[in-house]
Amino acid sequence: MSMPFYVSPEQMMKDRADFARKGIARGRSVVVVQYADGIVFVSENPSQALHKVSELYDRIAFAAVGRYNEFENLRIAGVRLADMRGYAYDRRDVTGRGLANAYAQTLGTIFSSGGDKPYEVEIFVAEVGTEPSEDQIYRLTFDGQVADEHGFAVMGGSAEQVAGHLREGYRDGLGLDDAVRCAVEALGKGEEGGRKIPAHDLEVAVLDRTRSQQRKFKRLSGEQLATIVGRNGDQPPHPAGESTSPSSGAADDAGRRAEKPPVAPPPDAQDS
Amino acid sequence: MTDFRQLDARLPAAYLTPGSSSFAEFLGTQAPELLPGRRSLPEGSAAGLAPHGTTIVATTFPGGVVMAGDRRATMGNVIAQRDIEKVFAADEFSAVGIAGTAGLAVEMVRLFQTELEHYEKIEGTTLSMDGKANRLAALIRSNLGMAMQGLAIVPLFAGYDLSSGLGRIFSYDVTGGRYEETAFHAVGSGSLFARGSLKKLYRDDLDAEECVTAAIQALYDAADDDSATGGPDLTRRIFPVVAVISGEGYRRMPDEEVAAIADRVINARMRRPDGPAASLT
């Protein structure tokens, strides 16, 4: 003869939120930064196949942290919704706000419905405009809350530390190279002290408003990314303008981190 | 009942269900009335109801392919539109040109474009050239019922094959039959004349610009003998739509460049109206 325990709604919501937060905190962070010509997403992701950042539509991209199967599900639903709407109406009728709203409603319902386990995910939906002032970045949390972000935003495990470091380096109207370097540096410092994230462990993608194609989403990888961040994860001097000078013997993976380009100041000097 | 219009609500369960990477299949389950092939028509022929697009030509050159289309749409003896566009980018490395019922064909092109983009976004990689050609065949096949009532769509598909580095051309019949063509091909009402013209003009060492010239010559010959194909419109400066696809991707040739080539072709025809003469042996 068992009696069900009474759990107050406050306690139940708190438990569910704690559960979701714990799941999200295990993952690595994703950074989104507005730069002069668009929006750039940066995350540490050694996998080349399982993306954290992807394209939703012409000017809209999606980034997520947390459980892969859950956010992949949401991503595909977003692509379907966007393509369906673009096909039924017109390409211009697919908006970041609409998609963010659909995600918010979906996450909110799943979170507060008693049956399902809440999704352990956080999402960015970003839309690049024709002018920097028209750029939009939405951040959605596991319970369906939407926040409108400006400049930069971070989500994931050590979001607060990373955001703290990003705040120091970020300013309006950064160039792409500077924005990526700034984000990579903050990601490295935010987690486990001052790591340097090598270029091949990064997932970087942009919504570039200067692209001539209708679809503004583009991944940066390989040689192009290595040139921007410094081949061995050693960051080139922060104020850009000087050559990016990849270290000699660059392709040698075994010798990573062993040498620094002679022109780079010690990492600490960049902070002050 | 379709849910896609209610964007303010949450994502419908079907959107969150794992399934196919094909947009057309998804559309078939969620909004079948939007699929061009799913409509039922009353009995009888519908052939005279809507404008028809006419001639499309495509030629390959080393490292790519050129596609060009005239600008005329006809409805019986009436010219329905004189600046219609019938050559479209299917994705970054392929183009589709359409002959047949214009309205349905344009709708099918939109579906095909969405299909390729949808697959690319969901799978994270593009379809192979043969995969794209087969998808288009499946879309054409689903339209067979309408084709039998006079609303046929006859596309020409061409693109740059990233794996082989070659330009390739595919033609179709209304039952969805897919045929790979070598060197050059044409579809539409003026295609017989265009193909005859290309036969005499085409050489496999032509470069991209020479291929464009050959395509414009072929369209001129088609317009010369087929009333439904539009020739160059000198007073309005309307010239064919030309797409050049190579390893650098799809490029619609700017109107001024096409006009310059068309002007050269027309000047030569002022002296010899039948076009360049081929040698007898």
XYZ file of C-alpha atoms in Angstrom:
553
model
C 0.000 0.000 0.000
C 2.129 2.814 -1.281
C 1.213 6.474 -1.213
C 2.492 8.679 -4.038
C 4.694 11.446 -2.698
C 3.490 14.964 -3.189
C 5.934 17.040 -5.208
C 5.215 20.733 -5.476
C 5.180 22.211 -8.990
C 8.056 24.512 -8.053
C 10.159 21.565 -6.997
C 9.270 19.586 -10.087
C 10.252 22.423 -12.443
C 13.436 23.000 -10.499
C 14.369 19.331 -10.740
C 13.721 19.300 -14.438
C 15.735 22.468 -14.961
C 18.632 21.099 -12.909
C 18.533 17.919 -14.935
C 18.697 19.802 -18.232
C 21.392 22.184 -16.991
C 23.613 19.333 -15.903
C 23.342 17.694 -19.298
C 24.202 20.931 -21.080
C 27.103 21.733 -18.760
C 28.890 18.559 -19.796
C 29.292 19.782 -23.388
C 31.781 22.236 -24.803
C 30.755 25.795 -25.500
C 29.656 27.406 -28.744
C 30.409 31.066 -29.377
C 28.581 33.338 -31.789
C 30.115 36.698 -32.671
C 28.882 39.481 -34.914
C 31.588 40.831 -37.182
C 31.615 43.559 -39.800
C 30.346 41.387 -42.684
C 28.125 38.952 -40.818
C 27.936 36.471 -37.992
C 30.518 33.829 -37.140
C 30.024 30.665 -35.076
C 32.976 29.012 -33.363
C 33.091 25.852 -31.310
C 35.515 23.162 -30.356
C 34.440 20.036 -32.155
C 37.021 17.490 -33.266
C 34.407 15.624 -35.330
C 34.247 16.515 -39.011
C 30.926 14.796 -39.498
C 28.795 15.598 -36.450
C 28.243 19.311 -36.726
C 27.208 21.682 -33.992
C 26.674 24.529 -36.436
C 24.619 24.192 -39.603
C 22.597 25.980 -42.216
C 18.842 26.364 -41.883
C 18.079 28.662 -44.793
C 19.494 31.413 -46.992
C 20.401 33.829 -44.214
C 19.698 31.702 -41.170
C 21.939 29.321 -39.278
C 21.598 27.064 -36.285
C 24.053 26.169 -33.538
C 23.505 23.970 -30.532
C 25.084 22.426 -27.472
C 23.939 19.481 -25.409
C 22.733 16.074 -26.492
C 23.484 15.435 -30.132
C 20.436 13.332 -30.964
C 18.101 15.925 -29.494
C 19.491 18.979 -31.209
C 19.957 17.110 -34.475
C 16.263 16.342 -34.297
C 15.476 20.018 -33.801
C 17.836 21.023 -36.599
C 16.156 18.724 -39.113
C 12.730 19.940 -38.034
C 13.954 23.510 -38.578
C 15.258 22.720 -42.062
C 11.938 21.100 -42.925
C 9.945 24.028 -41.613
C 12.119 26.548 -43.443
C 12.072 24.665 -46.744
C 8.345 24.033 -46.482
C 7.619 27.672 -45.840
C 10.029 28.877 -48.512
C 8.441 26.512 -51.025
C 4.850 27.329 -50.139
C 5.397 31.094 -50.025
C 8.687 32.672 -50.990
C 12.290 32.500 -49.869
C 12.006 35.908 -48.233
C 9.174 34.710 -46.035
C 11.437 32.434 -44.021
C 12.645 34.424 -41.030
C 14.910 33.769 -38.081
C 12.247 35.108 -35.765
C 9.695 32.603 -37.039
C 12.057 29.683 -36.626
C 13.161 30.821 -33.163
C 9.520 31.065 -32.194
C 8.766 27.531 -33.390
C 11.748 26.214 -31.456
C 10.749 28.118 -28.338
C 7.221 26.759 -28.428
C 8.481 23.238 -28.988
C 11.089 23.323 -26.229
C 8.683 25.011 -23.829
C 6.020 22.387 -24.361
C 8.434 19.513 -23.930
C 9.872 21.072 -20.781
C 6.597 21.654 -19.019
C 4.787 18.520 -20.152
C 4.894 15.960 -17.379
C 5.675 12.921 -19.489
C 8.770 13.613 -21.563
C 12.195 14.245 -20.218
C 13.227 17.831 -20.980
C 15.610 18.334 -23.889
C 19.191 18.854 -22.699
C 20.000 21.448 -25.338
C 20.577 25.114 -25.919
C 20.253 26.644 -29.344
C 21.295 29.702 -31.277
C 19.251 30.783 -34.262
C 20.962 33.617 -36.104
C 19.913 35.573 -39.157
C 22.238 37.864 -41.055
C 20.721 41.067 -42.449
C 21.863 43.326 -45.252
C 23.250 45.731 -42.625
C 24.923 44.882 -39.304
C 22.040 46.587 -37.508
C 19.624 44.054 -39.031
C 21.504 41.007 -37.749
C 19.579 38.926 -35.253
C 20.827 36.361 -32.794
C 18.336 34.383 -30.711
C 19.394 32.198 -27.867
C 16.956 29.496 -26.796
C 17.242 27.553 -23.597
C 15.945 24.077 -22.717
C 12.740 25.496 -21.186
C 11.776 27.492 -24.253
C 12.962 30.919 -23.157
C 14.175 33.194 -25.927
C 16.789 35.893 -25.514
C 17.746 38.386 -28.180
C 21.547 38.714 -28.136
C 23.763 41.473 -29.489
C 27.446 41.517 -30.319
C 28.366 38.094 -29.034
C 26.901 35.241 -27.037
C 28.071 31.967 -25.563
C 26.289 28.832 -24.505
C 27.389 25.469 -23.161
C 29.532 24.143 -20.362
C 31.615 27.088 -19.233
C 29.558 29.778 -20.912
C 30.115 32.407 -18.246
C 33.897 32.134 -18.168
C 34.088 32.152 -21.966
C 31.760 35.138 -22.159
C 33.940 36.937 -19.626
C 37.029 36.476 -21.785
C 35.133 37.360 -24.922
C 33.977 40.635 -23.391
C 37.605 41.732 -23.100
C 38.486 41.080 -26.717
C 35.219 41.963 -28.460
C 34.397 45.284 -30.009
C 31.904 46.338 -32.651
C 32.849 45.951 -36.297
C 35.633 43.389 -35.927
C 36.958 41.838 -39.127
C 36.344 38.113 -39.674
C 39.899 37.061 -38.793
C 39.904 39.087 -35.589
C 36.461 37.848 -34.587
C 37.475 34.207 -35.053
C 40.744 34.669 -33.171
C 38.959 36.464 -30.364
C 36.397 33.639 -30.072
C 38.973 30.848 -30.234
C 41.062 32.544 -27.582
C 38.073 32.948 -25.279
C 37.041 29.317 -25.791
C 40.556 28.143 -24.953
C 40.837 30.281 -21.853
C 37.344 29.599 -20.598
C 37.866 25.899 -20.206
C 40.594 24.400 -18.049
C 42.733 27.490 -17.961
C 44.693 28.676 -20.950
C 44.487 25.975 -23.548
C 45.185 26.612 -27.183
C 42.673 24.909 -29.417
C 44.328 23.611 -32.581
C 42.711 24.578 -35.881
C 41.697 21.014 -36.765
C 39.645 20.735 -33.589
C 37.569 23.792 -34.428
C 34.242 24.027 -36.144
C 33.828 27.486 -37.633
C 31.059 28.716 -39.911
C 29.895 32.122 -41.056
C 26.793 33.819 -42.329
C 28.529 36.184 -44.701
C 26.348 38.986 -46.055
C 28.923 39.779 -48.773
C 28.569 36.351 -50.407
C 27.112 36.748 -53.883
C 25.053 33.554 -53.592
C 21.591 33.543 -52.109
C 22.768 31.150 -49.411
C 25.026 33.065 -47.058
C 26.155 30.144 -44.908
C 29.696 28.896 -45.346
C 32.011 26.668 -43.329
C 35.596 27.696 -42.729
C 37.961 24.782 -42.484
C 41.298 23.375 -43.516
C 43.907 25.731 -44.833
C 41.710 28.813 -44.627
C 40.971 28.325 -40.945
C 44.539 27.366 -40.113
C 45.748 30.613 -41.661
C 43.357 32.615 -39.520
C 43.960 31.039 -36.139
C 47.574 29.972 -36.532
C 48.334 26.472 -37.549
C 49.270 24.838 -34.289
C 46.744 26.597 -32.186
C 49.335 29.247 -31.437
C 47.506 32.450 -31.917
C 49.091 35.070 -34.050
C 49.462 38.501 -32.461
C 46.014 39.717 -31.591
C 45.747 43.082 -33.286
C 45.683 41.804 -36.866
C 47.570 43.456 -39.637
C 50.789 41.612 -39.087
C 51.123 38.468 -41.107
C 49.567 35.394 -39.583
C 52.913 33.573 -39.791
C 52.208 29.925 -39.266
C 55.121 28.330 -37.498
C 57.681 26.463 -39.489
C 57.209 22.711 -39.773
C 53.550 23.476 -39.522
C 52.060 20.302 -40.860
C 53.839 18.174 -38.315
C 51.137 17.149 -35.897
C 53.487 15.430 -33.496
C 55.357 18.616 -32.800
C 52.206 20.638 -32.086
C 52.384 23.183 -29.353
C 56.103 22.560 -29.026
C 57.078 25.678 -30.876
C 55.648 29.104 -31.193
C 56.016 31.514 -34.014
C 58.844 33.789 -33.014
C 56.772 36.920 -33.585
C 53.986 35.981 -31.165
C 54.127 37.689 -27.805
C 53.653 35.482 -24.754
C 49.963 34.745 -24.278
C 49.732 36.690 -21.053
C 50.858 39.868 -22.724
C 47.730 39.872 -24.814
C 45.487 40.132 -21.800
C 46.732 43.327 -20.299
C -4.398 19.406 -43.053
C -1.141 21.219 -43.440
C 0.546 22.669 -40.429
C 3.266 24.662 -42.076
C 1.295 27.874 -42.063
C 0.919 27.917 -38.313
C 4.395 29.126 -37.658
C 3.443 30.542 -34.300
C 2.693 27.119 -32.922
C 5.290 24.526 -32.057
C 6.870 22.235 -34.602
C 4.436 19.497 -35.648
C 5.382 16.009 -34.486
C 6.009 14.830 -38.045
C 8.775 17.425 -38.424
C 10.565 15.971 -35.392
C 10.269 12.395 -36.596
C 13.374 10.975 -38.231
C 12.726 10.187 -41.849
C 13.698 10.783 -45.410
C 16.151 13.414 -46.647
C 13.900 14.022 -49.617
C 11.845 17.191 -49.554
C 9.395 15.876 -52.141
C 8.656 12.835 -49.976
C 8.178 14.995 -46.919
C 5.909 17.302 -48.881
C 3.951 14.253 -50.031
C 3.123 13.344 -46.441
C 2.648 16.856 -45.036
C 1.173 18.935 -47.831
C 0.405 16.666 -50.792
C -1.640 19.385 -52.495
C 1.600 21.298 -53.071
C 3.121 18.521 -55.177
C 2.651 19.281 -58.873
C 2.006 15.634 -59.737
C -0.720 15.030 -57.150
C -3.451 17.077 -58.737
C -6.377 15.408 -60.395
C -7.614 17.004 -63.562
C -11.020 16.660 -65.153
C -11.036 14.537 -68.265
C -10.025 15.913 -71.624
C -7.019 17.723 -72.958
C -5.658 20.720 -71.117
C -2.933 21.397 -73.650
C -4.310 24.715 -74.890
C -4.848 26.236 -71.447
C -1.418 27.489 -70.539
C 1.709 28.890 -72.171
C 4.392 26.561 -73.458
C 8.094 27.061 -73.276
C 10.116 26.086 -76.253
C 13.777 25.495 -77.074
C 16.694 24.711 -74.737
C 20.184 23.720 -75.894
C 23.198 22.486 -73.951
C 26.764 21.797 -75.069
C 29.770 20.521 -73.165
C 33.274 21.905 -73.295
C 36.397 20.576 -71.586
C 35.762 21.206 -67.877
C 32.146 22.279 -68.031
C 28.867 22.740 -69.819
C 26.837 25.585 -71.350
C 23.040 25.765 -71.339
C 21.004 28.332 -73.232
C 17.316 28.921 -73.746
C 15.276 31.231 -75.957
C 12.902 33.691 -74.340
C 9.539 32.899 -75.906
C 6.448 31.302 -74.386
C 3.556 30.570 -76.732
C -0.111 29.780 -76.326
C -1.380 28.450 -79.609
C -0.574 31.114 -82.149
C -0.143 33.833 -79.543
C 3.186 34.825 -78.048
C 2.340 34.634 -74.354
C 5.598 36.140 -73.120
C 8.671 37.358 -74.947
C 11.165 37.514 -72.068
C 10.408 34.357 -70.096
C 13.349 32.653 -68.389
C 13.615 28.922 -68.902
C 17.119 28.153 -67.689
C 17.597 27.959 -63.919
C 20.340 27.061 -61.488
C 19.364 23.770 -59.869
C 22.177 24.118 -57.356
C 25.717 25.470 -57.350
C 26.959 23.025 -60.015
C 23.978 22.246 -62.191
C 21.296 23.863 -64.302
C 17.903 22.804 -65.521
C 16.197 24.131 -68.615
C 12.540 23.537 -69.307
C 10.344 23.002 -72.319
C 6.664 22.179 -72.162
C 3.892 23.610 -70.000
C 5.546 26.672 -68.500
C 3.643 27.012 -65.247
C 4.033 23.381 -64.227
C 7.628 23.317 -65.353
C 8.586 26.350 -63.290
C 6.875 24.788 -60.279
C 8.779 21.566 -60.864
C 12.056 23.484 -61.058
C 11.320 25.099 -57.698
C 10.580 21.695 -56.217
C 13.769 20.280 -57.701
C 15.856 23.183 -56.390
C 14.379 22.750 -52.915
C 14.908 18.992 -53.148
C 18.634 19.368 -53.826
C 19.125 22.053 -51.193
C 17.111 20.115 -48.619
C 19.191 16.991 -49.136
C 22.390 19.001 -48.867
C 21.325 20.617 -45.600
C 20.040 17.448 -43.973
C 22.853 15.141 -45.067
C 25.663 17.690 -44.955
C 26.811 16.714 -48.441
C 25.576 17.228 -51.986
C 24.021 14.523 -54.145
C 26.189 13.018 -56.878
C 25.524 14.172 -60.441
C 23.734 10.891 -61.196
C 21.771 11.189 -57.958
C 20.510 14.628 -58.979
C 19.598 13.373 -62.460
C 17.664 10.456 -60.932
C 15.768 12.688 -58.519
C 14.656 14.853 -61.428
C 13.547 11.705 -63.275
C 11.408 10.709 -60.287
C 9.750 14.137 -60.210
C 8.996 13.977 -63.956
C 7.595 10.478 -63.585
C 5.127 11.640 -60.952
C 3.724 14.047 -63.529
C 2.854 11.354 -66.070
C -0.898 11.658 -65.541
C -0.852 15.336 -66.395
C 1.484 14.737 -69.319
C -1.128 12.395 -70.792
C -3.649 15.213 -70.662
C -1.393 17.513 -72.584
C 0.511 19.155 -69.732
C 3.919 17.648 -70.408
C 7.194 18.877 -68.962
C 10.394 18.094 -70.826
C 13.458 19.287 -68.962
C 17.101 19.274 -69.927
C 19.506 18.848 -67.049
C 23.190 19.707 -67.225
C 25.928 20.174 -64.718
C 29.522 19.877 -63.728
C 30.327 16.486 -62.195
C 32.634 17.209 -59.277
C 33.901 13.635 -59.119
C 34.943 13.347 -62.773
C 35.577 17.018 -63.555
C 33.392 16.863 -66.679
C 30.300 18.639 -67.902
C 27.380 16.233 -68.352
C 23.966 16.510 -70.004
C 20.803 14.498 -69.297
C 17.573 14.491 -71.255
C 14.215 13.062 -70.179
C 10.992 11.788 -71.596
C 7.576 12.315 -70.013
C 7.614 8.862 -68.391
C 10.707 9.781 -66.389
C 13.144 8.050 -68.712
C 16.600 9.496 -68.167
C 19.171 9.528 -70.952
C 22.694 10.796 -70.737
C 23.710 12.710 -73.843
C 27.207 13.138 -75.200
C 28.581 16.487 -76.341
C 25.341 18.394 -76.957
C 21.579 18.145 -76.901
C 18.432 20.215 -77.349
C 14.813 19.883 -76.224
C 11.591 21.665 -77.097
C 9.717 22.489 -80.274
C 12.750 23.949 -82.067
C 15.094 21.235 -80.885
C 15.291 19.408 -84.206
C 16.633 22.493 -85.947
C 18.897 23.384 -83.021
C 20.330 19.879 -82.927
C 20.941 19.914 -86.682
C 22.718 23.211 -86.334
C 24.885 22.023 -83.436
C 25.784 18.883 -85.354
C 27.545 21.017 -87.945
C 29.000 23.581 -85.543
C 30.064 21.602 -82.490
C 33.630 20.472 -81.982
C 34.884 18.965 -78.758
C 37.760 21.441 -78.535
C 35.493 24.490 -78.276
C 36.024 26.573 -75.134
C 33.256 28.015 -72.972
C 32.739 31.190 -75.001
C 32.821 29.336 -78.323
C 30.241 26.939 -76.920
C 28.033 29.904 -76.029
C 28.403 31.164 -79.613
C 27.472 27.732 -80.976
C 24.439 27.605 -78.658
C 23.275 31.044 -79.816
C 23.733 30.001 -83.459
C 21.655 26.905 -82.763
C 18.882 28.941 -81.126
C 18.960 31.326 -84.089
C 18.488 28.384 -86.449
C 15.677 27.031 -84.269
C 13.913 30.408 -84.308
C 14.487 30.634 -88.061
C 12.418 27.533 -88.748
C 10.186 27.095 -85.670
C 7.515 29.700 -85.022
C 7.362 28.905 -81.296
C 11.037 29.654 -80.683
C 11.962 33.283 -80.138
C 14.868 34.732 -82.070
C 17.038 37.582 -80.798
C 14.794 40.610 -80.237
C 16.882 43.493 -81.562
C 14.507 46.307 -80.788
C 13.922 45.305 -77.185
C 17.420 43.882 -76.752
C 16.147 40.543 -75.470
C 18.655 37.729 -75.926
C 18.811 34.109 -74.764
C 19.477 33.203 -71.139
C 22.894 31.566 -70.983
C 24.351 29.598 -68.060
C 27.962 28.455 -67.908
C 28.774 25.747 -65.347
C 32.324 24.731 -64.571
C 34.411 23.789 -61.569
C 33.879 27.322 -60.306
C 30.145 26.765 -60.134
C 27.058 28.070 -61.886
C 27.340 31.409 -63.595
C 24.579 33.131 -65.440
C 26.272 35.032 -68.229
C 25.508 38.749 -67.882
C 23.120 40.139 -70.490
C 25.762 42.462 -71.986
C 28.106 39.546 -72.670
C 25.350 37.517 -74.304
C 24.270 40.574 -76.290
C 27.818 41.078 -77.590
C 28.025 37.476 -78.830
C 24.489 37.630 -80.260
C 25.356 40.842 -82.121
C 28.348 39.125 -83.728
C 26.184 36.192 -84.771
C 23.554 38.523 -86.237
C 26.158 40.586 -88.108
C 27.491 37.440 -89.734
C 23.948 36.387 -90.643
C 23.431 39.741 -92.377
C 25.983 38.504 -94.906
C 24.985 34.830 -94.859
C 21.477 34.361 -93.436
C 21.847 30.590 -93.129
C 24.803 30.904 -90.788
C 28.356 29.584 -91.048
C 28.930 27.032 -93.799
C 30.427 23.679 -92.909
C 32.915 22.066 -95.271
C 31.577 19.296 -97.495
C 33.971 16.623 -96.453
